[in-house]
Short mmCIF file of C-alpha atoms in Angstrom, two decimals:
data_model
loop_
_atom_site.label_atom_id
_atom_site.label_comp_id
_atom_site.label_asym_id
_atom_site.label_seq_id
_atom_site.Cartn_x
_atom_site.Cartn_y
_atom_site.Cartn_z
CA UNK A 87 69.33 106.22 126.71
CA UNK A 88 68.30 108.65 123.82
CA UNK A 89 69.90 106.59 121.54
CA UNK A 90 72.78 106.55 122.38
CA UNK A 91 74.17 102.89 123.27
CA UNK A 92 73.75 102.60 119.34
CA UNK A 93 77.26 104.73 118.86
CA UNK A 94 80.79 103.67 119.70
CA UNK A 95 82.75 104.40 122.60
CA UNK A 96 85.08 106.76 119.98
CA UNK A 97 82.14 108.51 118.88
CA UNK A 98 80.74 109.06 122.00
CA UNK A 99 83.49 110.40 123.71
CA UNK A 100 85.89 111.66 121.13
CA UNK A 101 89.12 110.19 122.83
CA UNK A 102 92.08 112.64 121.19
CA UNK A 103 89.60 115.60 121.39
CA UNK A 104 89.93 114.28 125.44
CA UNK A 105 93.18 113.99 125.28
CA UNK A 106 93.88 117.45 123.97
CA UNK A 107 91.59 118.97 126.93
CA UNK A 108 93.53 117.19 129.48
CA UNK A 109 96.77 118.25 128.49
CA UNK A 110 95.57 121.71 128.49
CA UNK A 111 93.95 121.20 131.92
CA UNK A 112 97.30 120.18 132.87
CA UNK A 113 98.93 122.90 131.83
CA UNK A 114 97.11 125.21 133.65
CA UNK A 115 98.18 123.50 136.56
CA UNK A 116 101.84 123.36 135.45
CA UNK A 117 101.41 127.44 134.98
CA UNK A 118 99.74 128.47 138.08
CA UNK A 119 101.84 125.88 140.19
CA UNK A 120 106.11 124.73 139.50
CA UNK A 121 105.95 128.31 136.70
CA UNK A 122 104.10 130.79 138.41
CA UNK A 123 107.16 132.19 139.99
CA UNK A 124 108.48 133.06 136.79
CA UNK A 125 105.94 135.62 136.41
CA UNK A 126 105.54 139.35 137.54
CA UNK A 127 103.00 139.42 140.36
CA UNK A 128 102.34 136.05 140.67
CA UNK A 129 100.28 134.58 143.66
CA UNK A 130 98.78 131.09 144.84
CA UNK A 131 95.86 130.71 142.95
CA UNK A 132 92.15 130.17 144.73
CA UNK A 133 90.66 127.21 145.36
CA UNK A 134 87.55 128.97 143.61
CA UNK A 135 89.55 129.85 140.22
CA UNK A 136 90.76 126.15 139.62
CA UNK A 137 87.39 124.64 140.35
CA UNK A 138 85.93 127.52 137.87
CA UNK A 139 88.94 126.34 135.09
CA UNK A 140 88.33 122.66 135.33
CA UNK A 141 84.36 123.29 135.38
CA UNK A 142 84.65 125.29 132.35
CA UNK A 143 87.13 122.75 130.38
CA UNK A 144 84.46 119.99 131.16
CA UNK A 145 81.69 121.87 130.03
CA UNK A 146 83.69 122.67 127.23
CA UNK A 147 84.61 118.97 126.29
CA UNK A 148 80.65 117.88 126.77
CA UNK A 149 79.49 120.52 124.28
CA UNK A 150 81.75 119.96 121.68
CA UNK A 151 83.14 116.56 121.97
CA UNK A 152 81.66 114.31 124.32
CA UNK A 153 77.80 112.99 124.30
CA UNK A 154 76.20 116.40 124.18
CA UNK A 155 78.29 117.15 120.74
CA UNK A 156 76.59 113.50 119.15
CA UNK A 157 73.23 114.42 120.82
CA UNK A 158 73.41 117.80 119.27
CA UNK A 159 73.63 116.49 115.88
CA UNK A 160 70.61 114.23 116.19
CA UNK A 161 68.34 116.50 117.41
CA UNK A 162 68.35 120.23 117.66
CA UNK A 163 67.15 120.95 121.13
CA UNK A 164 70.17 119.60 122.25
CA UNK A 165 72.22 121.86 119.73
CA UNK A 166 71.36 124.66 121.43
CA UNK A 167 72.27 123.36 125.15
CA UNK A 168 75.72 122.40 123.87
CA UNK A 169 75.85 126.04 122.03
CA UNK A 170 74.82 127.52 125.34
CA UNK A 171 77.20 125.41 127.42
CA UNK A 172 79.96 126.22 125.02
CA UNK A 173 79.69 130.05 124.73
CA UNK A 174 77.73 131.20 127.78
CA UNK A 175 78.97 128.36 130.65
CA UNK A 176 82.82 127.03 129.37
CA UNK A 177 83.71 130.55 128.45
CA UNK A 178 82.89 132.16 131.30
CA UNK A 179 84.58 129.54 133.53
CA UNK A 180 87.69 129.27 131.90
CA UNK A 181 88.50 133.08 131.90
CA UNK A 182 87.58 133.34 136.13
CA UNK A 183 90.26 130.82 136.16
CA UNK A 184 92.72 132.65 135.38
CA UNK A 185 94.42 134.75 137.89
CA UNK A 186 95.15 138.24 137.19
CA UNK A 187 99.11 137.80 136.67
CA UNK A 188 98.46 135.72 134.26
CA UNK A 189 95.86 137.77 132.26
CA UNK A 190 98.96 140.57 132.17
CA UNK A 191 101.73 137.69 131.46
CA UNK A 192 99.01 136.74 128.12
CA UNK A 193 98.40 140.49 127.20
CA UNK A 194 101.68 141.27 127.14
CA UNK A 195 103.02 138.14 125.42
CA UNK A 196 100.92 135.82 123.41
CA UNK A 197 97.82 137.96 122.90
CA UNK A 198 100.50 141.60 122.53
CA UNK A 199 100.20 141.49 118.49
CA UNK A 200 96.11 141.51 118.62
CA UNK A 201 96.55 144.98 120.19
CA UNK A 202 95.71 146.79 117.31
CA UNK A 203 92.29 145.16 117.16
CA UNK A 204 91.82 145.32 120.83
CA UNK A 205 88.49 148.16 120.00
CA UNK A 206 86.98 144.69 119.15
CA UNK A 207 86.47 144.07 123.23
CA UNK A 208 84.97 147.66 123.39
CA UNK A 209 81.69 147.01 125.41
CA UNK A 210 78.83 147.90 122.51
CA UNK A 211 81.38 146.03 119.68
CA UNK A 212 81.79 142.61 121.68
CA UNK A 213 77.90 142.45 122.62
CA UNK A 214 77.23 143.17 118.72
CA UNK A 215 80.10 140.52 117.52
CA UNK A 216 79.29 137.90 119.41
CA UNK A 217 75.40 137.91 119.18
CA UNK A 218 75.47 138.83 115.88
CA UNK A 219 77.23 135.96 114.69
CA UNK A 220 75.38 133.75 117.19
CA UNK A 221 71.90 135.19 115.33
CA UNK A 222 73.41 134.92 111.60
CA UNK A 223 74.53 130.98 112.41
CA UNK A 224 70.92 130.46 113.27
CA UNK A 225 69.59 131.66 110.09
CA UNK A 226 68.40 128.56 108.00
CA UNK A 227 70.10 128.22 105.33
CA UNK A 228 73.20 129.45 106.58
CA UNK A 229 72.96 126.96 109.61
CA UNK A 230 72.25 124.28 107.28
CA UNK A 231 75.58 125.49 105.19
CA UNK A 232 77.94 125.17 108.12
CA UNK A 233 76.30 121.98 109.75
CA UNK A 234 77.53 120.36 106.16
CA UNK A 235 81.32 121.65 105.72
CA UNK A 236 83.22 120.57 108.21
CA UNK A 237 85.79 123.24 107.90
CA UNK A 238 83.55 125.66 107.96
CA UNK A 239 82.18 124.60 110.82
CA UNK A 240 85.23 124.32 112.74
CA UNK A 241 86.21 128.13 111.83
CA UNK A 242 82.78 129.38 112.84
CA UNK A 243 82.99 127.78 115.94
CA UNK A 244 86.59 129.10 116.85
CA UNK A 245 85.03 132.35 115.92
CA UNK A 246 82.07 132.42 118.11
CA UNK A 247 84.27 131.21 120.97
CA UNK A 248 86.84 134.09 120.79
CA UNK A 249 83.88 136.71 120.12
CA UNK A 250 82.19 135.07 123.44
CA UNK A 251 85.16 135.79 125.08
CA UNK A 252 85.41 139.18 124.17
CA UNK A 253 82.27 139.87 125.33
CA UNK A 254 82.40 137.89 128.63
CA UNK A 255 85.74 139.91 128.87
CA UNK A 256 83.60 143.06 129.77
CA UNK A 257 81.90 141.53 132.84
CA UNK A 258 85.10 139.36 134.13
CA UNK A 259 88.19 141.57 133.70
CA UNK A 260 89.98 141.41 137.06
CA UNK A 261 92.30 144.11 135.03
CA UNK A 262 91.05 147.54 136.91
CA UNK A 263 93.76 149.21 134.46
CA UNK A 264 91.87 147.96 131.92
CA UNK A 265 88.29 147.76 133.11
CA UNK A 266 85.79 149.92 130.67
CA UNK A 267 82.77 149.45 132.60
CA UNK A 268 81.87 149.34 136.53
CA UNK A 269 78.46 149.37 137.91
CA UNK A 270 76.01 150.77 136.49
CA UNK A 271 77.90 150.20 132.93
CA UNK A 272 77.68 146.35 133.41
CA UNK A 273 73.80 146.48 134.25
CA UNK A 274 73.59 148.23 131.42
CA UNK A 275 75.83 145.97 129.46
CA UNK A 276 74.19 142.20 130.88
CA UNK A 277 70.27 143.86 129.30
CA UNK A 278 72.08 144.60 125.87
CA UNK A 279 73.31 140.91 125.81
CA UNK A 280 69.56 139.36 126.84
CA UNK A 281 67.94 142.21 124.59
CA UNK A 282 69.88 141.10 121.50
CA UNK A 283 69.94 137.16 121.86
CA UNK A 284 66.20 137.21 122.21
CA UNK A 285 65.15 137.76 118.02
CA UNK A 286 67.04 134.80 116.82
CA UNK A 287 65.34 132.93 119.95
CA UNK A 288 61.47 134.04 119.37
CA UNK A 289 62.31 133.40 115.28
CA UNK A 290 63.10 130.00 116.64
CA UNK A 291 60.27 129.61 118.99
CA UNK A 292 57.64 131.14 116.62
CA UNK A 293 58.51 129.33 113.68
CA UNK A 294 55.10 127.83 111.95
CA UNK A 295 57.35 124.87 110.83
CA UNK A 296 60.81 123.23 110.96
CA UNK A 297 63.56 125.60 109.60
CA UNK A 298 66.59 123.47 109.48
CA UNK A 299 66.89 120.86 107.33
CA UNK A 300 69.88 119.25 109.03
CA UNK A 301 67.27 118.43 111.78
CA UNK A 302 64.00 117.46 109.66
CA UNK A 303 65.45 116.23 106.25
CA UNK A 304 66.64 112.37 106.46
CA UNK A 305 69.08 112.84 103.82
CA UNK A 306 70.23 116.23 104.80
CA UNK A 307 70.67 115.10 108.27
CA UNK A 308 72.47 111.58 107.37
CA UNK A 309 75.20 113.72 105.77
CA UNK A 310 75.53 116.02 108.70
CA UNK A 311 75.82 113.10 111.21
CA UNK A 312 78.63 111.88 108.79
CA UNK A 313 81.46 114.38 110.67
CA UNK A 314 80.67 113.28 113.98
CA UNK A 315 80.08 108.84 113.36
CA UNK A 316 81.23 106.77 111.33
CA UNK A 317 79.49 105.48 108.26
CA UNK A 318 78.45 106.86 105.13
CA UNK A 319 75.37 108.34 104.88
CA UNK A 320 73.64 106.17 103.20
CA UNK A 321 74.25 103.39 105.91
CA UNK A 322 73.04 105.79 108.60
CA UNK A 323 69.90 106.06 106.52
CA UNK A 324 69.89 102.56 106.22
CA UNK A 325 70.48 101.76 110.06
CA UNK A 326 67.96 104.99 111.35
CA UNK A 327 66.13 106.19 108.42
CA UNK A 328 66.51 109.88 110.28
CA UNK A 329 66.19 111.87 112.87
CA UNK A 330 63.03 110.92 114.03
CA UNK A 331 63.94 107.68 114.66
CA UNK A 332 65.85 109.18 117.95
CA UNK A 333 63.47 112.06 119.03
CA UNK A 334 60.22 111.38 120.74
CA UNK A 335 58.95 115.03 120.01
CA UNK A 336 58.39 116.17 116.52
CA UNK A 337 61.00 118.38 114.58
CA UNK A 338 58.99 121.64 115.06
CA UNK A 339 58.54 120.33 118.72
CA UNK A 340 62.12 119.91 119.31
CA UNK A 341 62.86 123.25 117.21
CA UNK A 342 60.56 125.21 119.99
CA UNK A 343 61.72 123.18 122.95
CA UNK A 344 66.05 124.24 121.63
CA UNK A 345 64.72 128.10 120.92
CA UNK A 346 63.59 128.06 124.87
CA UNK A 347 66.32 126.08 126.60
CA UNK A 348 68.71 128.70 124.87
CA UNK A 349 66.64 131.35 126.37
CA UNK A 350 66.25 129.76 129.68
CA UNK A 351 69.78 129.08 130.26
CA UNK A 352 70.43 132.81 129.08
CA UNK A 353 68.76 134.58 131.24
CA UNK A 354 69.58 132.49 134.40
CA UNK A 355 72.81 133.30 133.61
CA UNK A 356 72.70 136.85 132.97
CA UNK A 357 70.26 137.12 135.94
CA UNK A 358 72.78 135.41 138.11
CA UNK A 359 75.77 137.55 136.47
CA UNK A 360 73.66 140.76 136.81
CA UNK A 361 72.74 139.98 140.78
CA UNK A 362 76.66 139.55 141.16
CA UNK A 363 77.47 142.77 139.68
CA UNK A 364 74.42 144.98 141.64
CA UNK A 365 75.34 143.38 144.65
CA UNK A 366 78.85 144.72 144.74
CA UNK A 367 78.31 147.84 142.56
CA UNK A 368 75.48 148.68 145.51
CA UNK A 369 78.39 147.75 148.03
CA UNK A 370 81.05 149.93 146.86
CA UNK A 371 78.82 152.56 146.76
CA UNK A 372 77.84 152.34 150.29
CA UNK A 373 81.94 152.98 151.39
CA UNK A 374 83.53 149.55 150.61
CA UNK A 375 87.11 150.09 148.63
CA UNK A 376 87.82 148.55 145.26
CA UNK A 377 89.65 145.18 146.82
CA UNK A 378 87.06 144.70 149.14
CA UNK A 379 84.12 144.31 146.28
CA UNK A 380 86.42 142.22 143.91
CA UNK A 381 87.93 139.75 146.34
CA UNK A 382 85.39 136.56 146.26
CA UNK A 383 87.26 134.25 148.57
CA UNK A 384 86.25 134.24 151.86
CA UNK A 385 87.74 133.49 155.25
CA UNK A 386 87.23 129.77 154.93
CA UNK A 387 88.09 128.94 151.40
CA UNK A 388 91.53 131.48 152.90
CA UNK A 389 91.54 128.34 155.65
CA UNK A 390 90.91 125.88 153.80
CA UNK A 391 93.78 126.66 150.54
CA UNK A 392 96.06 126.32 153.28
CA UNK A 393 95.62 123.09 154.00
CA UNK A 394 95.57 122.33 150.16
#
């Protein structure tokens, strides 16, 4: 399917790049389970949080390592679902997976030094870090750049991850100590984020013609594919002569079709995030308290963690 029973098992599912997400995965587990007592505050975690981490971890692993990584360097419609599962679906999960004692436990150990950048997660600065990185990538030549230097590519992705989280961090903090917005403030916030994505997506969408070379230039592409398979690139111009030999829709095709999926998943989620917070910024103001409105588990996921 799509090409894909042409690549090894290794480059299809990036076994130590597995690896490395399981042993995180279980040390979450470790942390919230046998170490949690060793932490101020600590509580069982929900049902809901763990399913949220391990979601998160697996999108995660399928955007940047598993079949949705390869796909994404073969064509570029599915570049921009892996970028959107990695920055607007992993992200998000992870950081609900955490329970609050151990946000504190991170803030004031590991994460204490970064401190004196912390005006970084201010509201207006996060939404402006992270989509303005996310627009520059998408700029032609510099997307072309980073697609061919591995290194590069590696930093810029690290970058747009911790910039995603800083801005996810305004909607998510289960902090109220250090919550900056509330209500209306993260309405406000959710239409900045879908208000500044959308020029690098209609620039994408628009385009008269293919813009990135990595995804309409044989050669160009060949050498890009080279981090991700093995082979040099001339014998993966020899075995597929390019791109197109993959894709059933043409380069400015699948250019258009990545600009909307980006969109799409966007705004569903942003729409979904921005429901959440109306619906229980409009029920706090009608009289419910604080721990009411920011408690999601519910009398029977309470019934059924006890039986876990």
């Amino acid at each position: 399917m799509l090409g894909l029973s042409y690549f090894s098992f290794g480059e299809l599912w990036s076994p130590l790049f597995l690896a490395v997400m399981l042993l995180l995965t279980a040390g979450y587990f470790v942390l919230i389970g046998p170490l949690s007592g060793r932490f101020q505050g600590s509580s069982r975690v929900p049902l809901w949080r763990r399913i949220s981490f391990i979601s998160g971890m697996l999108a995660l692993y399928l955007a940047q390592a598993g079949p949705l990584s390869l796909l994404g360097h073969i064509l570029f419609s599915f570049h921009m679902v892996s970028m959107a599962f990695s920055y607007l679906v992993a992200v998000p999960l992870i950081m609900l997976g955490l329970p609050d004692w151990c946000w504190r436990a991170l803030l004031k150990g590991v994460l204490h030094p970064l401190r004196r950048v912390s005006f970084l997660a201010q509201p207006v600065v996060a939404a402006l870090l992270f989509n303005g990185l996310f627009s520059l990538y998408h700029i032609p030549v510099i997307h072309d750049y980073v697609m061919l230097h591995f290194a590069v590519h590696r930093l810029y992705y690290a970058v747009l991850f911790l910039t995603s989280a800083l801005m996810w961090w305004n909607l998510i903090n289960p902090l109220p100590e250090l919550r900056s917005l509330n209500g209306l403030g993260q309405i406000g916030f959710i239409f900045l984020n879908m208000v500044l994505l959308t020029p690098a997506c209609g620039l994408i969408i628009f385009a008269g013609e293919p813009l990135y070379a990595t995804y309409s230039d044989p050669q160009i592409w060949a050498r890009a594919m080279g981090y991700c398979v093995s082979g040099s690139p001339a014998e993966l111009l020899q075995a597929f002569g390019g791109p197109a030999f993959f894709g059933w829709l043409s380069p400015k095709v699948d250019q258009q079709v990545g600009g909307i999926a980006m969109k799409f998943i966007q705004e569903f989620i942003f729409a979904s995030m921005l429901a959440y917070v109306f619906y229980h910024w409009y029920k706090k103001e009608n009289g419910q308290d604080e721990a009411e409105v920011s408690a999601p588990s519910s009398e029977l996921e309470k019934r059924v963690l006890t039986r876990v």
